[in-house]
Amino acid sequence: MSEISSLLTGFQTAFSFYHLALMVGGVLLGILVGVLPGLGAANGVTLLLPLTFSMPPVSAIILLSSMYWGALFGGSTTSILFNIPGEPSSVATTFDGYPMARHGDAAQALATAFLSAGFGALAGIIVVTLIANSVARFALQFSPAEYFAVYFLTFCSYVGMSGGNPLKTIAPLLIGLILAGVGMDTVSGELRLTCGFDSLGSGVSFLAAVIGLYGIGELLVSVEEGLKFEGLQAKMSWRVVWQTIIGMPKYAGALLRSTAIGCWMGITPGGPTAASFMSYGIAKRFSRNAENFGKGEPEGVVAPEAADHSAGVSALLPMLALGVPGSATAAVMMGGLMIWGLQPGPMLFIEQHDFVWGLIASMYMANVVAVILVMATIPMFSAILRAPFSLIAPIIIVICLVGAYTISGKMFDVYLAMGFGVVGYVFKKLDYPIAPLILAMVLGDKTEDAFRQSMLLSDGSLSVFFRNGLVSSIMLVALLLLGWGILAKLIRRLRPS
Amino acid sequence: MSVSRRSMELFAASAVTIFAGGIIFGSFQLNVGWSELGPQSGYLPLRLGILLCIVGVLLFLQTALTSAPHTGHGSFATDEQLKRSWSILAPTLLLVLVMPWGGFYFPSGAYLAYMARTHGQFTWSKAITISFCFVVGLYALFDFCFGVPLAKGPIEAFLGIY
């Protein structure tokens, strides 16, 4: 099978002492940003990105992706020990993880979370390995119209799957698309929507947006809530880990189902947060211990964790094969790829074979490294949260500002990050989702290019998006998802309470 | 006293609509039609602006026309919460304003020491020591290890650090 030989080549690329050191460093940094409120995976990867510009792309992506895996594990830890989700996708883990810890089963809750997460991640990587080449080969048939349809589908799936107010998802999407268009027009070379600011000539940096929206905005919300860390102690022992491993088959059903949901939600851009909530809800509905959910039921930890990690891992597949990131962090990584001069999409599999398979192979290794490291270092990382928040919060803010500056060495990006921070605070409080804004900022240029090329091919007729079975079916699914998002909201409104 | 969620929802929807209005205006400064190269530079921004304007108006109407229990329930932030946010936002804004001429290192150190002193009740000596260690670590990491120099100000220049 070509996948296996490609994977073996990937292991040859990824397996070196330098790369292993990068994995360890990336995972540890990831756990740190996952543990600290206000610094999530997307923000952590953004802050690290400028430091990777001088690295070879394979090493850089190994470092960034390892940080992503570490952050996913770190986010779960604070959910269980502190009842504070380090990542939005870890919120569902608090429902049963924290009650377990309060009952004195913190170590078991952590071990259950890490093992489920590790299983979900490995299953996700296997799915990526098995179907990556096929997806890329399939995508080679795409013309600009199909590409536009896929981008449109991505945006619509956010509206359809968000579960919240669809208008509040559409608004950030449109804002992101508009912001992506600011600066020099790639076709005519004209400056657009710069309001006379020279600094906007090169566009609005999506990295500054991520730092502001996820970093500063989140932190303002945390400060407002008067965050006090009232953590529970946890000392991991290998005996507890072993007992948890033996007990895992009891939850095989929830584990497999949640992993499948996670893979699906990662590949279609539902994202890890939606996947973890959906898995938790379904696990509760089908569990024999449904009445224990919310009171410390291990199955309530297994389901969101497996889904969260399998979605996080699978989200890299559409990013690599189609150039469509499945999560906000994947969107940041895709931005990194473009900065390194790589074009995500099916041609990447042909032109940068070693890069793609090096990354996929590193995902196997980095996730194993992550499970071991997270078990070994959790007491140390949870000790960080015992430092006063009055010290942690300003340090995080300074790191965010430094991160914004290092994007291109311009103070303007610092101002942008600050502005986005205030917007992020308001958006978060009013339930406007942030991920669609980031996704639209990253995909905006590509979407516009695909749209313009398609329209040029059809002399301005929108029928180009329905000219064959493939593009019509993608557009149809997209429109159905868009319609479903709006319809579901109406039905909920009309249903008598 | 607190800011109600309803008024903040209306404010956000208005801000979205005004932003969209600005985009529509900005698009009309460009060519919004069609040329031999296909849609011109203002073609898509104009249409996206119009769509966003419609969404903004709908969001406004959704809040304005729905009875209070649905959208206006609860507060956006209490007085106490706003005070907490402002207590961190105001010094941060000051830090950002000082950075263009003061550089990153000294203002960041001063900011950290101030926050540790006022919010963490650290003694001044402890707060300054912590911030000094942090700034040195920052310099070692960015300027020294990764070769990514951060902006420097007059104090660094006085110390001969460029």
Short mmCIF file of C-alpha atoms in Angstrom, two decimals, chain B:
data_model
loop_
_atom_site.label_atom_id
_atom_site.label_comp_id
_atom_site.label_asym_id
_atom_site.label_seq_id
_atom_site.Cartn_x
_atom_site.Cartn_y
_atom_site.Cartn_z
CA MET B 1 -25.08 49.49 38.63
CA SER B 2 -24.26 47.22 35.72
CA VAL B 3 -24.33 47.11 31.95
CA SER B 4 -27.34 45.12 30.77
CA ARG B 5 -26.85 42.36 28.26
CA ARG B 6 -29.65 43.72 26.13
CA SER B 7 -28.02 47.13 25.68
CA MET B 8 -24.67 45.48 24.92
CA GLU B 9 -26.32 43.20 22.32
CA LEU B 10 -27.83 46.29 20.69
CA PHE B 11 -24.49 48.09 20.84
CA ALA B 12 -22.63 45.14 19.24
CA ALA B 13 -25.25 44.81 16.48
CA SER B 14 -25.01 48.56 15.81
CA ALA B 15 -21.20 48.37 15.73
CA VAL B 16 -21.40 45.50 13.20
CA THR B 17 -23.81 47.54 11.05
CA ILE B 18 -21.66 50.68 11.21
CA PHE B 19 -18.55 48.63 10.34
CA ALA B 20 -20.44 47.16 7.38
CA GLY B 21 -21.49 50.68 6.35
CA GLY B 22 -17.83 51.72 6.38
CA ILE B 23 -16.94 48.72 4.19
CA ILE B 24 -19.68 49.58 1.70
CA PHE B 25 -18.45 53.18 1.59
CA GLY B 26 -14.82 52.00 1.21
CA SER B 27 -15.80 49.59 -1.58
CA PHE B 28 -17.39 52.40 -3.58
CA GLN B 29 -14.00 54.16 -3.58
CA LEU B 30 -12.84 51.16 -5.66
CA ASN B 31 -14.16 49.57 -8.83
CA VAL B 32 -17.09 47.38 -7.85
CA GLY B 33 -17.97 46.08 -11.31
CA TRP B 34 -16.57 43.74 -13.89
CA SER B 35 -13.51 43.97 -16.16
CA GLU B 36 -11.74 41.62 -18.58
CA LEU B 37 -9.90 40.28 -15.51
CA GLY B 38 -13.21 39.31 -13.92
CA PRO B 39 -14.69 40.83 -10.76
CA GLN B 40 -12.84 44.02 -9.83
CA SER B 41 -11.19 44.80 -6.51
CA GLY B 42 -14.30 46.22 -4.83
CA TYR B 43 -16.71 43.61 -6.21
CA LEU B 44 -16.58 41.13 -3.32
CA PRO B 45 -15.99 43.59 -0.44
CA LEU B 46 -19.11 45.51 -1.51
CA ARG B 47 -21.28 42.40 -1.52
CA LEU B 48 -19.82 41.13 1.75
CA GLY B 49 -20.40 44.57 3.26
CA ILE B 50 -24.04 44.56 2.17
CA LEU B 51 -24.53 41.06 3.60
CA LEU B 52 -22.91 42.05 6.89
CA CYS B 53 -25.07 45.16 7.03
CA ILE B 54 -28.19 42.99 6.65
CA VAL B 55 -26.93 40.59 9.36
CA GLY B 56 -26.19 43.55 11.66
CA VAL B 57 -29.68 44.96 11.20
CA LEU B 58 -31.25 41.53 11.78
CA LEU B 59 -29.21 41.07 14.96
CA PHE B 60 -30.36 44.48 16.15
CA LEU B 61 -34.00 43.72 15.38
CA GLN B 62 -33.73 40.27 16.94
CA THR B 63 -32.73 41.84 20.25
CA ALA B 64 -34.95 44.89 19.99
CA LEU B 65 -38.11 42.95 19.12
CA THR B 66 -37.66 39.98 21.42
CA SER B 67 -39.07 40.23 24.89
CA ALA B 68 -36.55 40.73 27.67
CA PRO B 69 -36.49 37.18 29.10
CA HIS B 70 -35.07 35.86 25.81
CA THR B 71 -32.28 38.30 25.12
CA GLY B 72 -32.16 40.95 27.74
CA HIS B 73 -32.00 38.59 30.68
CA GLY B 74 -29.15 39.18 33.06
CA SER B 75 -26.35 41.64 32.88
CA PHE B 76 -23.42 41.88 30.51
CA ALA B 77 -21.13 42.75 33.39
CA THR B 78 -21.66 44.03 36.91
CA ASP B 79 -19.96 47.14 38.18
CA GLU B 80 -17.50 44.99 40.10
CA GLN B 81 -16.67 42.90 37.03
CA LEU B 82 -16.11 45.99 34.88
CA LYS B 83 -13.84 47.41 37.55
CA ARG B 84 -11.79 44.20 37.54
CA SER B 85 -11.44 44.18 33.74
CA TRP B 86 -10.60 47.88 33.66
CA SER B 87 -7.96 47.44 36.38
CA ILE B 88 -5.99 45.23 33.99
CA LEU B 89 -7.02 46.85 30.70
CA ALA B 90 -6.05 50.44 31.66
CA PRO B 91 -2.40 49.68 32.61
CA THR B 92 -2.13 47.43 29.53
CA LEU B 93 -3.33 50.24 27.25
CA LEU B 94 -0.79 52.54 28.89
CA LEU B 95 1.92 49.93 28.32
CA VAL B 96 1.01 49.68 24.62
CA LEU B 97 1.09 53.47 24.28
CA VAL B 98 4.52 53.70 25.93
CA MET B 99 6.08 50.84 23.93
CA PRO B 100 6.72 52.72 20.63
CA TRP B 101 9.33 54.99 22.26
CA GLY B 102 10.07 53.10 25.49
CA GLY B 103 10.69 49.71 23.86
CA PHE B 104 9.51 46.39 25.23
CA TYR B 105 11.81 45.55 28.09
CA PHE B 106 11.71 48.41 30.57
CA PRO B 107 7.98 49.24 30.20
CA SER B 108 7.08 45.52 30.47
CA GLY B 109 9.15 45.20 33.62
CA ALA B 110 7.54 48.30 35.14
CA TYR B 111 4.08 47.03 34.17
CA LEU B 112 4.69 43.63 35.71
CA ALA B 113 6.07 45.12 38.92
CA TYR B 114 3.09 47.49 39.18
CA MET B 115 0.58 44.67 38.65
CA ALA B 116 2.32 42.38 41.13
CA ARG B 117 2.35 45.18 43.70
CA THR B 118 -1.20 46.47 43.27
CA HIS B 119 -3.06 43.24 42.49
CA GLY B 120 -0.86 40.64 44.16
CA GLN B 121 0.10 42.66 47.23
CA PHE B 122 3.76 41.74 46.72
CA THR B 123 6.30 43.97 48.43
CA TRP B 124 7.98 46.40 46.04
CA SER B 125 11.33 44.61 46.36
CA LYS B 126 9.76 41.25 45.53
CA ALA B 127 7.70 42.70 42.66
CA ILE B 128 10.76 44.38 41.12
CA THR B 129 12.89 41.24 41.50
CA ILE B 130 10.25 39.10 39.78
CA SER B 131 9.82 41.58 36.93
CA PHE B 132 13.60 41.96 36.51
CA CYS B 133 14.00 38.17 36.24
CA PHE B 134 11.15 38.02 33.72
CA VAL B 135 12.60 40.77 31.55
CA VAL B 136 16.06 39.17 31.59
CA GLY B 137 14.45 35.85 30.62
CA LEU B 138 12.56 37.58 27.81
CA TYR B 139 15.77 39.14 26.50
CA ALA B 140 17.65 35.85 26.72
CA LEU B 141 14.89 34.02 24.84
CA PHE B 142 14.13 36.49 22.05
CA ASP B 143 17.22 38.61 21.41
CA PHE B 144 19.77 35.99 22.39
CA CYS B 145 18.44 32.46 21.66
CA PHE B 146 16.08 33.03 18.73
CA GLY B 147 17.69 36.16 17.28
CA VAL B 148 14.33 37.96 17.17
CA PRO B 149 15.15 41.43 18.52
CA LEU B 150 12.38 43.25 20.36
CA ALA B 151 11.98 47.03 20.22
CA LYS B 152 14.28 48.86 22.61
CA GLY B 153 14.01 52.28 24.21
CA PRO B 154 16.26 54.95 25.74
CA ILE B 155 17.04 52.95 28.89
CA GLU B 156 18.36 49.99 26.91
CA ALA B 157 20.32 52.45 24.74
CA PHE B 158 21.78 54.01 27.90
CA LEU B 159 22.84 50.55 29.05
CA GLY B 160 24.40 49.85 25.67
CA ILE B 161 21.87 47.16 24.70
CA TYR B 162 20.76 47.41 21.08
#
